[in-house]
C-alpha atoms as one frame of an Amber mdcrd trajectory, in Angstrom:
protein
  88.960  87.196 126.758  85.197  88.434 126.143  85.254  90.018 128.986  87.632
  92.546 127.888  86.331  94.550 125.289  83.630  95.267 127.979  86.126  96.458
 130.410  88.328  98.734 127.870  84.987 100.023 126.482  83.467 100.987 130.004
  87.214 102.405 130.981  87.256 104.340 127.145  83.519 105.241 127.860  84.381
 107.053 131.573  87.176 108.543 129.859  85.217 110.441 127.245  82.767 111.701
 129.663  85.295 112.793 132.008  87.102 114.739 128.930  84.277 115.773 126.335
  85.613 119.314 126.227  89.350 117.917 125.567  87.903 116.121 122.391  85.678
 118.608 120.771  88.617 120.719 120.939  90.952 117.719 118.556  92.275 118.902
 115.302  92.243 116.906 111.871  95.713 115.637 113.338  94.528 114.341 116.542
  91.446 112.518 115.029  93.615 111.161 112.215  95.873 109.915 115.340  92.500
 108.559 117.282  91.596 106.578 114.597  94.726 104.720 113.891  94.673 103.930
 117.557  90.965 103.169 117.348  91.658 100.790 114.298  94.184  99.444 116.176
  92.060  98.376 119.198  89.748  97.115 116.838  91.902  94.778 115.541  93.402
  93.634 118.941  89.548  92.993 119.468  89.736  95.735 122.665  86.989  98.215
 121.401  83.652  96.914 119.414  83.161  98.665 116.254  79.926  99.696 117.660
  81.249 102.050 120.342  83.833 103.898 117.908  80.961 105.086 115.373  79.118
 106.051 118.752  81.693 108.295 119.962  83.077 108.896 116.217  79.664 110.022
 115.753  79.088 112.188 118.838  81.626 114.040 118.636  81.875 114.903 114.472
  78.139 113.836 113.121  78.211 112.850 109.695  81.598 114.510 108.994  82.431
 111.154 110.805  81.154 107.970 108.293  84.369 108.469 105.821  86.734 107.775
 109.164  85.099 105.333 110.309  84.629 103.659 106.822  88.523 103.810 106.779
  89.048 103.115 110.176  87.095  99.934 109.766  88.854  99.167 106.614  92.181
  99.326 108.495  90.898  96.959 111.432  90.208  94.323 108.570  93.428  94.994
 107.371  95.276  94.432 110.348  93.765  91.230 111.263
């Protein structure tokens, strides 16, 4: 079981690098979508916080702490 965060987070990891254009093209809709999923796999304990306010972060800068606040907020609140 600890081994798979590691595992979804190096397969979520290739994924972004293979896509980066795909994502800094995502609407308000599709992030809003990403981070339901997101709080989702936080909660199923597949992604580390850590790695979703890397990417989170990447991709929208400081537009990015109020999702991740949320998203966070809605792992808790799943578990």
């Amino acid at each position: 079981m600890t081994v798979l965060p590691f595992i979804t987070s190096s397969a979520v990891g290739w994924w972004l690098v293979q896509n980066e254009g795909y994502i800094r093209s995502f609407s308000a809709t599709e992030w809003f979508i990403a981070s339901l999923v997101c709080a989702l796999a936080c909660a199923l304990a597949l992604t580390p916080p850590t790695l979703l306010a890397f990417v989170f972060g990447y991709f929208l800068g400081w537009i990015a702490l109020l999702p991740l606040i949320l998203l966070n907020l809605a792992a808790i609140a799943l578990v």
